[in-house]
């Protein structure tokens, strides 16, 4: 399937928040590193030493971009694995402090599943999806809190969270803060004040199967997995070194492009927000209109089934996300939108990437009102 956005009728891919198309730099680096990065980097012979050099170089690139030490960073099999390792290992390392995890109501499902292993305190958000800072400050100050978790930006609504302010409350309470930065790494600078951070390469245009985990040296982290290294966090098994090299190369490329792309994509998102509100009756556009990700917009249509809308748009050549991006296969409403108190059915998340054009956005906006009206008519509305 072609996701290049050919106006002649190929599928227009508008779900970059789930997985961005592979960046050309990532493709080149992946192919090149297959020749040199196949050996075990732990071995002392020449091929192993070369693999180790590639691994160290990739680590250095990502660490520099994130502003951390190379020995604080490790690569994991996915962003989900990295996020759950951060939560589980952070809780294990702070057993003496307590067993409670404080988290926002809009965390990714990977974090929410990990939270079930501990005593969890959930902090709500407002209707725009922004964290209740007063509630957060009170929650992290309660004795027995081992760790706090806050997503850097809502993967459903696009609202950027006040991480720096939340981190300040955590520091005052002596609680480490984990930040799931999957949607922001490669698009905007990492916010200050966190203790643990995770990211996912295929969100920024790297290959799938590469997660990033950063654990500050001041944080006590104990591996929740058997036969692992407690002092240098890393997953079990051999790393996918070619994919790691490609992830680092693409992160460097997208970071260099980030400022210009943010301006371009934000203008396209503004166009979507304005046109959808003007052309689709009974629609709710969710999330903060200003403090948001530059490439993402979600809107909900009254009297419309989200799954039906997704399939109808797919038939018209548009790949979008409907419902919760992390639970859509279960056909359950988005927990993020429910936490915001907004319409959680009939929703569409549009997320753009470096290959998205203004013409593609205009085509989508021209088709959408007719599609929504058709579904409503079939449903008797």
mmCIF file of C-alpha atoms in Angstrom:
data_model
loop_
_atom_site.group_PDB
_atom_site.id
_atom_site.type_symbol
_atom_site.label_atom_id
_atom_site.label_comp_id
_atom_site.label_asym_id
_atom_site.label_seq_id
_atom_site.Cartn_x
_atom_site.Cartn_y
_atom_site.Cartn_z
ATOM 1 C CA UNK A 1 0.000 0.000 0.000
ATOM 2 C CA UNK A 2 1.289 3.442 -0.932
ATOM 3 C CA UNK A 3 1.363 6.006 1.857
ATOM 4 C CA UNK A 4 3.174 8.676 -0.119
ATOM 5 C CA UNK A 5 0.050 10.692 -0.694
ATOM 6 C CA UNK A 6 -0.190 10.440 -4.465
ATOM 7 C CA UNK A 7 -3.173 12.667 -5.448
ATOM 8 C CA UNK A 8 -4.038 10.215 -8.207
ATOM 9 C CA UNK A 9 -5.963 8.108 -5.696
ATOM 10 C CA UNK A 10 -3.491 6.279 -3.425
ATOM 11 C CA UNK A 11 -4.281 6.029 0.281
ATOM 12 C CA UNK A 12 -3.539 9.189 2.229
ATOM 13 C CA UNK A 13 -1.978 8.165 5.518
ATOM 14 C CA UNK A 14 -3.124 10.397 8.394
ATOM 15 C CA UNK A 15 -2.259 8.284 11.445
ATOM 16 C CA UNK A 16 1.314 9.324 12.221
ATOM 17 C CA UNK A 17 0.589 9.335 15.971
ATOM 18 C CA UNK A 18 0.318 5.548 15.753
ATOM 19 C CA UNK A 19 3.333 5.118 13.481
ATOM 20 C CA UNK A 20 5.013 7.679 11.257
ATOM 21 C CA UNK A 21 6.140 6.536 7.816
ATOM 22 C CA UNK A 22 9.779 5.474 7.744
ATOM 23 C CA UNK A 23 12.038 8.473 7.247
ATOM 24 C CA UNK A 24 14.318 8.175 4.185
ATOM 25 C CA UNK A 25 17.356 8.578 6.432
ATOM 26 C CA UNK A 26 16.157 5.653 8.553
ATOM 27 C CA UNK A 27 15.823 3.475 5.476
ATOM 28 C CA UNK A 28 19.352 4.312 4.324
ATOM 29 C CA UNK A 29 20.859 3.754 7.776
ATOM 30 C CA UNK A 30 18.998 0.475 8.225
ATOM 31 C CA UNK A 31 20.277 -0.957 4.949
ATOM 32 C CA UNK A 32 23.827 0.243 5.584
ATOM 33 C CA UNK A 33 23.986 -1.136 9.118
ATOM 34 C CA UNK A 34 22.767 -4.570 8.058
ATOM 35 C CA UNK A 35 26.251 -5.114 6.616
ATOM 36 C CA UNK A 36 28.142 -4.059 9.756
ATOM 37 C CA UNK A 37 25.705 -4.491 12.633
ATOM 38 C CA UNK A 38 24.801 -8.167 12.514
ATOM 39 C CA UNK A 39 27.381 -9.457 15.036
ATOM 40 C CA UNK A 40 27.026 -9.663 18.820
ATOM 41 C CA UNK A 41 28.323 -6.333 20.172
ATOM 42 C CA UNK A 42 29.405 -8.076 23.389
ATOM 43 C CA UNK A 43 32.072 -10.122 21.555
ATOM 44 C CA UNK A 44 35.708 -9.098 21.323
ATOM 45 C CA UNK A 45 36.455 -10.092 17.742
ATOM 46 C CA UNK A 46 36.479 -7.530 14.949
ATOM 47 C CA UNK A 47 32.856 -7.908 13.848
ATOM 48 C CA UNK A 48 31.689 -7.677 17.460
ATOM 49 C CA UNK A 49 33.811 -4.581 18.087
ATOM 50 C CA UNK A 50 32.366 -2.948 14.987
ATOM 51 C CA UNK A 51 28.843 -3.709 16.176
ATOM 52 C CA UNK A 52 29.668 -2.259 19.579
ATOM 53 C CA UNK A 53 30.959 0.917 17.942
ATOM 54 C CA UNK A 54 27.706 1.278 16.025
ATOM 55 C CA UNK A 55 25.706 0.764 19.219
ATOM 56 C CA UNK A 56 27.763 3.336 21.115
ATOM 57 C CA UNK A 57 27.469 5.847 18.270
ATOM 58 C CA UNK A 58 23.678 5.429 18.101
ATOM 59 C CA UNK A 59 23.421 5.802 21.879
ATOM 60 C CA UNK A 60 25.518 8.962 21.801
ATOM 61 C CA UNK A 61 23.341 10.536 19.106
ATOM 62 C CA UNK A 62 20.063 9.934 20.948
ATOM 63 C CA UNK A 63 21.569 10.934 24.299
ATOM 64 C CA UNK A 64 22.827 14.226 22.889
ATOM 65 C CA UNK A 65 19.433 15.068 21.398
ATOM 66 C CA UNK A 66 17.679 14.293 24.681
ATOM 67 C CA UNK A 67 20.327 16.138 26.702
ATOM 68 C CA UNK A 68 21.303 13.151 28.858
ATOM 69 C CA UNK A 69 24.371 11.050 29.525
ATOM 70 C CA UNK A 70 24.964 8.090 27.257
ATOM 71 C CA UNK A 71 25.122 5.727 30.241
ATOM 72 C CA UNK A 72 21.634 6.849 31.310
ATOM 73 C CA UNK A 73 20.067 5.642 28.047
ATOM 74 C CA UNK A 74 19.148 2.181 26.834
ATOM 75 C CA UNK A 75 17.232 0.751 23.886
ATOM 76 C CA UNK A 76 14.235 -1.547 24.352
ATOM 77 C CA UNK A 77 12.127 -3.673 21.979
ATOM 78 C CA UNK A 78 9.348 -1.057 21.865
ATOM 79 C CA UNK A 79 8.084 2.123 23.440
ATOM 80 C CA UNK A 80 5.594 0.042 25.408
ATOM 81 C CA UNK A 81 8.377 -2.137 26.822
ATOM 82 C CA UNK A 82 10.397 0.943 27.748
ATOM 83 C CA UNK A 83 7.448 2.659 29.446
ATOM 84 C CA UNK A 84 6.499 -0.399 31.446
ATOM 85 C CA UNK A 85 10.117 -1.023 32.441
ATOM 86 C CA UNK A 86 10.303 2.564 33.679
ATOM 87 C CA UNK A 87 7.193 2.183 35.823
ATOM 88 C CA UNK A 88 7.860 -1.315 37.144
ATOM 89 C CA UNK A 89 11.567 -0.715 37.763
ATOM 90 C CA UNK A 90 10.928 2.684 39.294
ATOM 91 C CA UNK A 91 8.393 1.231 41.703
ATOM 92 C CA UNK A 92 10.714 -1.658 42.588
ATOM 93 C CA UNK A 93 13.565 0.738 43.302
ATOM 94 C CA UNK A 94 11.437 2.795 45.672
ATOM 95 C CA UNK A 95 9.828 0.063 47.750
ATOM 96 C CA UNK A 96 11.112 1.589 50.956
ATOM 97 C CA UNK A 97 9.402 4.878 50.131
ATOM 98 C CA UNK A 98 6.040 3.284 49.385
ATOM 99 C CA UNK A 99 3.950 1.398 46.849
ATOM 100 C CA UNK A 100 1.815 4.147 45.343
ATOM 101 C CA UNK A 101 2.022 5.313 41.740
ATOM 102 C CA UNK A 102 0.491 8.701 40.993
ATOM 103 C CA UNK A 103 -0.522 9.068 37.352
ATOM 104 C CA UNK A 104 -2.730 11.217 35.169
ATOM 105 C CA UNK A 105 -6.061 9.918 33.899
ATOM 106 C CA UNK A 106 -4.836 10.160 30.300
ATOM 107 C CA UNK A 107 -1.748 7.954 30.384
ATOM 108 C CA UNK A 108 -1.169 5.444 27.604
ATOM 109 C CA UNK A 109 -2.732 2.059 28.284
ATOM 110 C CA UNK A 110 0.760 0.541 28.671
ATOM 111 C CA UNK A 111 1.304 2.694 31.753
ATOM 112 C CA UNK A 112 -2.189 2.041 33.092
ATOM 113 C CA UNK A 113 -1.641 -1.715 32.868
ATOM 114 C CA UNK A 114 1.650 -1.365 34.726
ATOM 115 C CA UNK A 115 -0.101 0.761 37.340
ATOM 116 C CA UNK A 116 -2.321 -2.176 38.221
ATOM 117 C CA UNK A 117 0.674 -3.861 39.858
ATOM 118 C CA UNK A 118 0.783 -1.109 42.477
ATOM 119 C CA UNK A 119 -1.503 1.085 44.529
ATOM 120 C CA UNK A 120 -2.444 3.822 42.073
ATOM 121 C CA UNK A 121 -3.738 7.347 42.541
ATOM 122 C CA UNK A 122 -5.263 8.890 39.432
ATOM 123 C CA UNK A 123 -5.252 12.642 38.847
ATOM 124 C CA UNK A 124 -7.828 14.104 36.504
ATOM 125 C CA UNK A 125 -7.648 16.583 33.645
ATOM 126 C CA UNK A 126 -9.830 19.470 32.518
ATOM 127 C CA UNK A 127 -12.045 19.501 29.443
ATOM 128 C CA UNK A 128 -9.100 20.425 27.235
ATOM 129 C CA UNK A 129 -7.122 17.467 28.513
ATOM 130 C CA UNK A 130 -4.715 19.450 30.696
ATOM 131 C CA UNK A 131 -3.549 18.012 34.017
ATOM 132 C CA UNK A 132 -5.139 19.270 37.239
ATOM 133 C CA UNK A 133 -1.951 20.657 38.792
ATOM 134 C CA UNK A 134 -3.508 21.323 42.197
ATOM 135 C CA UNK A 135 -4.744 17.741 42.355
ATOM 136 C CA UNK A 136 -1.330 16.532 41.207
ATOM 137 C CA UNK A 137 0.513 18.527 43.879
ATOM 138 C CA UNK A 138 -1.745 17.105 46.581
ATOM 139 C CA UNK A 139 -1.429 13.537 45.296
ATOM 140 C CA UNK A 140 2.384 13.409 45.102
ATOM 141 C CA UNK A 141 2.703 14.964 48.572
ATOM 142 C CA UNK A 142 0.889 12.065 50.261
ATOM 143 C CA UNK A 143 3.264 9.771 52.207
ATOM 144 C CA UNK A 144 3.933 6.451 50.508
ATOM 145 C CA UNK A 145 4.192 7.677 46.914
ATOM 146 C CA UNK A 146 7.001 5.827 45.149
ATOM 147 C CA UNK A 147 6.711 7.192 41.616
ATOM 148 C CA UNK A 148 4.688 9.597 39.479
ATOM 149 C CA UNK A 149 3.879 9.210 35.781
ATOM 150 C CA UNK A 150 2.810 11.904 33.337
ATOM 151 C CA UNK A 151 2.532 11.682 29.563
ATOM 152 C CA UNK A 152 4.266 14.609 27.854
ATOM 153 C CA UNK A 153 1.368 15.226 25.473
ATOM 154 C CA UNK A 154 -1.977 13.521 25.044
ATOM 155 C CA UNK A 155 -1.806 10.914 22.305
ATOM 156 C CA UNK A 156 -5.558 11.270 21.810
ATOM 157 C CA UNK A 157 -6.320 14.977 22.128
ATOM 158 C CA UNK A 158 -2.872 16.429 21.444
ATOM 159 C CA UNK A 159 -2.798 18.645 24.536
ATOM 160 C CA UNK A 160 0.738 19.285 25.788
ATOM 161 C CA UNK A 161 1.008 18.656 29.517
ATOM 162 C CA UNK A 162 2.619 21.005 32.084
ATOM 163 C CA UNK A 163 5.498 18.626 32.726
ATOM 164 C CA UNK A 164 7.875 21.217 34.178
ATOM 165 C CA UNK A 165 5.303 22.380 36.737
ATOM 166 C CA UNK A 166 4.353 18.794 37.602
ATOM 167 C CA UNK A 167 8.046 17.937 37.977
ATOM 168 C CA UNK A 168 8.518 20.825 40.384
ATOM 169 C CA UNK A 169 5.778 19.454 42.635
ATOM 170 C CA UNK A 170 7.407 16.010 42.449
ATOM 171 C CA UNK A 171 10.799 17.441 43.380
ATOM 172 C CA UNK A 172 9.295 19.233 46.368
ATOM 173 C CA UNK A 173 7.764 15.948 47.519
ATOM 174 C CA UNK A 174 10.905 13.904 46.766
ATOM 175 C CA UNK A 175 9.105 11.736 44.200
ATOM 176 C CA UNK A 176 10.736 10.731 40.889
ATOM 177 C CA UNK A 177 8.739 11.590 37.775
ATOM 178 C CA UNK A 178 8.447 9.297 34.754
ATOM 179 C CA UNK A 179 7.502 10.976 31.481
ATOM 180 C CA UNK A 180 6.102 9.033 28.528
ATOM 181 C CA UNK A 181 7.431 11.245 25.727
ATOM 182 C CA UNK A 182 6.467 9.049 22.785
ATOM 183 C CA UNK A 183 4.501 11.795 21.028
ATOM 184 C CA UNK A 184 6.966 14.646 21.634
ATOM 185 C CA UNK A 185 10.481 13.269 21.096
ATOM 186 C CA UNK A 186 11.570 14.354 17.640
ATOM 187 C CA UNK A 187 8.932 17.101 17.549
ATOM 188 C CA UNK A 188 9.776 19.360 20.479
ATOM 189 C CA UNK A 189 12.505 19.585 23.143
ATOM 190 C CA UNK A 190 12.230 17.310 26.161
ATOM 191 C CA UNK A 191 10.706 19.166 29.119
ATOM 192 C CA UNK A 192 12.870 19.661 32.226
ATOM 193 C CA UNK A 193 12.643 18.077 35.643
ATOM 194 C CA UNK A 194 11.902 14.414 34.934
ATOM 195 C CA UNK A 195 13.720 11.411 36.377
ATOM 196 C CA UNK A 196 12.761 8.701 33.876
ATOM 197 C CA UNK A 197 11.672 9.079 30.246
ATOM 198 C CA UNK A 198 10.592 6.763 27.444
ATOM 199 C CA UNK A 199 10.094 7.205 23.704
ATOM 200 C CA UNK A 200 9.296 5.122 20.638
ATOM 201 C CA UNK A 201 11.231 5.291 17.370
ATOM 202 C CA UNK A 202 8.346 4.549 15.031
ATOM 203 C CA UNK A 203 6.521 7.633 16.325
ATOM 204 C CA UNK A 204 9.243 9.905 14.903
ATOM 205 C CA UNK A 205 9.857 8.045 11.645
ATOM 206 C CA UNK A 206 12.277 5.394 12.808
ATOM 207 C CA UNK A 207 11.697 1.659 12.397
ATOM 208 C CA UNK A 208 9.268 -0.221 14.642
ATOM 209 C CA UNK A 209 10.690 -2.331 17.439
ATOM 210 C CA UNK A 210 12.924 0.310 19.051
ATOM 211 C CA UNK A 211 12.049 1.950 22.343
ATOM 212 C CA UNK A 212 14.174 4.375 24.319
ATOM 213 C CA UNK A 213 14.445 4.427 28.105
ATOM 214 C CA UNK A 214 16.357 7.067 30.049
ATOM 215 C CA UNK A 215 16.959 6.698 33.772
ATOM 216 C CA UNK A 216 18.795 9.496 35.520
ATOM 217 C CA UNK A 217 21.766 8.463 37.622
ATOM 218 C CA UNK A 218 20.113 9.886 40.731
ATOM 219 C CA UNK A 219 17.194 7.435 40.402
ATOM 220 C CA UNK A 220 17.162 4.017 42.006
ATOM 221 C CA UNK A 221 15.817 1.565 39.432
ATOM 222 C CA UNK A 222 15.669 -2.199 39.957
ATOM 223 C CA UNK A 223 14.867 -4.473 37.066
ATOM 224 C CA UNK A 224 11.457 -6.099 37.443
ATOM 225 C CA UNK A 225 12.586 -8.939 35.187
ATOM 226 C CA UNK A 226 14.638 -12.022 36.139
ATOM 227 C CA UNK A 227 18.309 -12.419 35.205
ATOM 228 C CA UNK A 228 18.767 -8.821 34.235
ATOM 229 C CA UNK A 229 21.320 -6.168 35.124
ATOM 230 C CA UNK A 230 20.135 -3.935 37.933
ATOM 231 C CA UNK A 231 22.871 -1.379 37.430
ATOM 232 C CA UNK A 232 22.638 -0.817 33.705
ATOM 233 C CA UNK A 233 19.007 -1.022 32.640
ATOM 234 C CA UNK A 234 18.553 -3.016 29.481
ATOM 235 C CA UNK A 235 16.236 -5.692 28.121
ATOM 236 C CA UNK A 236 17.115 -9.324 27.819
ATOM 237 C CA UNK A 237 18.337 -10.753 24.543
ATOM 238 C CA UNK A 238 20.292 -9.416 21.617
ATOM 239 C CA UNK A 239 19.513 -5.866 20.467
ATOM 240 C CA UNK A 240 18.236 -5.203 16.951
ATOM 241 C CA UNK A 241 21.290 -3.127 16.151
ATOM 242 C CA UNK A 242 20.426 -2.157 12.545
ATOM 243 C CA UNK A 243 17.056 -0.873 13.748
ATOM 244 C CA UNK A 244 18.704 1.019 16.617
ATOM 245 C CA UNK A 245 21.159 2.674 14.219
ATOM 246 C CA UNK A 246 18.283 3.623 11.906
ATOM 247 C CA UNK A 247 16.300 4.999 14.854
ATOM 248 C CA UNK A 248 19.197 7.230 15.917
ATOM 249 C CA UNK A 249 19.850 8.461 12.381
ATOM 250 C CA UNK A 250 16.191 9.312 11.802
ATOM 251 C CA UNK A 251 15.888 11.075 15.167
ATOM 252 C CA UNK A 252 18.800 13.299 14.246
ATOM 253 C CA UNK A 253 17.146 14.059 10.893
ATOM 254 C CA UNK A 254 13.673 14.807 12.251
ATOM 255 C CA UNK A 255 15.081 16.930 15.068
ATOM 256 C CA UNK A 256 16.839 19.095 12.500
ATOM 257 C CA UNK A 257 13.534 19.473 10.641
ATOM 258 C CA UNK A 258 11.332 19.790 13.726
ATOM 259 C CA UNK A 259 10.960 23.555 13.999
ATOM 260 C CA UNK A 260 10.059 24.097 10.346
ATOM 261 C CA UNK A 261 7.782 21.048 10.272
ATOM 262 C CA UNK A 262 5.984 22.195 13.427
ATOM 263 C CA UNK A 263 5.099 25.484 11.742
ATOM 264 C CA UNK A 264 3.942 23.793 8.540
ATOM 265 C CA UNK A 265 1.917 21.012 10.163
ATOM 266 C CA UNK A 266 0.404 23.283 12.797
ATOM 267 C CA UNK A 267 -1.009 25.466 10.032
ATOM 268 C CA UNK A 268 -2.573 22.389 8.414
ATOM 269 C CA UNK A 269 -4.064 21.321 11.743
ATOM 270 C CA UNK A 270 -5.507 24.812 12.213
ATOM 271 C CA UNK A 271 -7.103 24.430 8.779
ATOM 272 C CA UNK A 272 -8.662 21.117 9.813
ATOM 273 C CA UNK A 273 -9.965 22.521 13.100
ATOM 274 C CA UNK A 274 -11.569 25.499 11.370
ATOM 275 C CA UNK A 275 -13.049 23.652 8.377
ATOM 276 C CA UNK A 276 -14.439 20.713 10.331
ATOM 277 C CA UNK A 277 -16.175 23.057 12.760
ATOM 278 C CA UNK A 278 -17.637 25.014 9.838
ATOM 279 C CA UNK A 279 -18.725 22.151 7.578
ATOM 280 C CA UNK A 280 -19.736 19.255 9.856
ATOM 281 C CA UNK A 281 -22.832 19.829 12.029
ATOM 282 C CA UNK A 282 -22.876 18.591 15.625
ATOM 283 C CA UNK A 283 -19.131 18.135 15.916
ATOM 284 C CA UNK A 284 -16.861 18.672 18.910
ATOM 285 C CA UNK A 285 -13.179 19.448 18.354
ATOM 286 C CA UNK A 286 -11.274 18.363 21.443
ATOM 287 C CA UNK A 287 -7.985 19.305 23.043
ATOM 288 C CA UNK A 288 -6.257 22.599 23.671
ATOM 289 C CA UNK A 289 -6.242 24.764 20.524
ATOM 290 C CA UNK A 290 -2.915 26.405 21.449
ATOM 291 C CA UNK A 291 -0.862 24.243 23.834
ATOM 292 C CA UNK A 292 -0.962 21.176 21.615
ATOM 293 C CA UNK A 293 1.084 18.908 19.430
ATOM 294 C CA UNK A 294 1.673 20.536 16.046
ATOM 295 C CA UNK A 295 0.565 17.556 13.984
ATOM 296 C CA UNK A 296 -2.534 16.152 15.700
ATOM 297 C CA UNK A 297 -6.231 16.981 15.966
ATOM 298 C CA UNK A 298 -9.171 14.956 17.241
ATOM 299 C CA UNK A 299 -12.847 15.672 16.732
ATOM 300 C CA UNK A 300 -16.000 13.792 17.664
ATOM 301 C CA UNK A 301 -19.191 13.631 15.615
ATOM 302 C CA UNK A 302 -22.556 13.235 17.329
ATOM 303 C CA UNK A 303 -24.842 10.443 16.048
ATOM 304 C CA UNK A 304 -21.929 8.676 14.329
ATOM 305 C CA UNK A 305 -20.324 5.327 15.154
ATOM 306 C CA UNK A 306 -16.544 5.712 15.243
ATOM 307 C CA UNK A 307 -15.800 2.369 13.660
ATOM 308 C CA UNK A 308 -18.234 3.020 10.818
ATOM 309 C CA UNK A 309 -16.643 6.400 10.225
ATOM 310 C CA UNK A 310 -13.159 4.907 10.152
ATOM 311 C CA UNK A 311 -14.153 2.292 7.573
ATOM 312 C CA UNK A 312 -16.007 4.817 5.439
ATOM 313 C CA UNK A 313 -12.991 7.118 5.347
ATOM 314 C CA UNK A 314 -10.784 4.152 4.537
ATOM 315 C CA UNK A 315 -12.984 3.344 1.541
ATOM 316 C CA UNK A 316 -12.488 6.926 0.389
ATOM 317 C CA UNK A 317 -8.707 6.520 0.670
ATOM 318 C CA UNK A 318 -7.927 8.054 4.057
ATOM 319 C CA UNK A 319 -6.170 6.164 6.858
ATOM 320 C CA UNK A 320 -7.105 7.739 10.197
ATOM 321 C CA UNK A 321 -7.554 6.586 13.765
ATOM 322 C CA UNK A 322 -10.922 6.345 15.477
ATOM 323 C CA UNK A 323 -11.536 5.667 19.121
ATOM 324 C CA UNK A 324 -8.622 5.214 21.481
ATOM 325 C CA UNK A 325 -5.394 4.609 19.608
ATOM 326 C CA UNK A 326 -4.246 2.084 22.188
ATOM 327 C CA UNK A 327 -7.552 0.249 22.716
ATOM 328 C CA UNK A 328 -9.392 0.555 19.402
ATOM 329 C CA UNK A 329 -9.206 -3.191 18.787
ATOM 330 C CA UNK A 330 -11.374 -3.717 21.868
ATOM 331 C CA UNK A 331 -14.111 -1.393 20.514
ATOM 332 C CA UNK A 332 -14.103 0.450 23.843
ATOM 333 C CA UNK A 333 -14.419 4.247 24.040
ATOM 334 C CA UNK A 334 -11.257 6.259 24.563
ATOM 335 C CA UNK A 335 -10.427 6.519 28.263
ATOM 336 C CA UNK A 336 -8.654 9.796 27.468
ATOM 337 C CA UNK A 337 -11.741 11.440 25.981
ATOM 338 C CA UNK A 338 -13.899 10.081 28.780
ATOM 339 C CA UNK A 339 -11.516 11.558 31.355
ATOM 340 C CA UNK A 340 -11.827 14.920 29.596
ATOM 341 C CA UNK A 341 -15.611 14.741 29.767
ATOM 342 C CA UNK A 342 -16.037 15.184 26.013
ATOM 343 C CA UNK A 343 -17.878 13.123 23.427
ATOM 344 C CA UNK A 344 -16.078 9.783 23.235
ATOM 345 C CA UNK A 345 -17.944 8.174 20.334
ATOM 346 C CA UNK A 346 -17.781 8.984 16.650
ATOM 347 C CA UNK A 347 -14.318 10.436 17.040
ATOM 348 C CA UNK A 348 -11.549 10.760 14.493
ATOM 349 C CA UNK A 349 -7.908 11.433 15.232
ATOM 350 C CA UNK A 350 -5.964 12.942 12.348
ATOM 351 C CA UNK A 351 -2.201 13.053 12.757
ATOM 352 C CA UNK A 352 0.066 14.401 10.045
ATOM 353 C CA UNK A 353 3.666 13.626 9.073
ATOM 354 C CA UNK A 354 6.488 15.131 7.020
ATOM 355 C CA UNK A 355 4.997 13.773 3.799
ATOM 356 C CA UNK A 356 1.504 15.177 4.347
ATOM 357 C CA UNK A 357 0.588 17.908 1.882
ATOM 358 C CA UNK A 358 -1.943 20.699 1.921
ATOM 359 C CA UNK A 359 -3.677 19.127 -1.075
ATOM 360 C CA UNK A 360 -4.198 15.883 0.846
ATOM 361 C CA UNK A 361 -5.669 17.771 3.787
ATOM 362 C CA UNK A 362 -8.016 19.637 1.460
ATOM 363 C CA UNK A 363 -9.151 16.362 -0.116
ATOM 364 C CA UNK A 364 -9.895 14.967 3.317
ATOM 365 C CA UNK A 365 -11.849 18.065 4.308
ATOM 366 C CA UNK A 366 -13.866 17.898 1.103
ATOM 367 C CA UNK A 367 -14.859 14.263 1.653
ATOM 368 C CA UNK A 368 -15.501 14.303 5.406
ATOM 369 C CA UNK A 369 -18.859 16.176 5.547
ATOM 370 C CA UNK A 370 -20.403 13.890 2.930
ATOM 371 C CA UNK A 371 -19.148 10.767 4.731
ATOM 372 C CA UNK A 372 -20.491 11.893 8.115
ATOM 373 C CA UNK A 373 -23.845 12.858 6.581
ATOM 374 C CA UNK A 374 -24.118 9.452 4.883
ATOM 375 C CA UNK A 375 -23.493 7.542 8.101
ATOM 376 C CA UNK A 376 -26.023 9.651 9.977
ATOM 377 C CA UNK A 377 -28.617 9.103 7.268
ATOM 378 C CA UNK A 378 -28.139 5.330 7.382
ATOM 379 C CA UNK A 379 -28.502 5.440 11.172
ATOM 380 C CA UNK A 380 -31.755 7.408 10.900
ATOM 381 C CA UNK A 381 -30.486 10.804 12.021
#
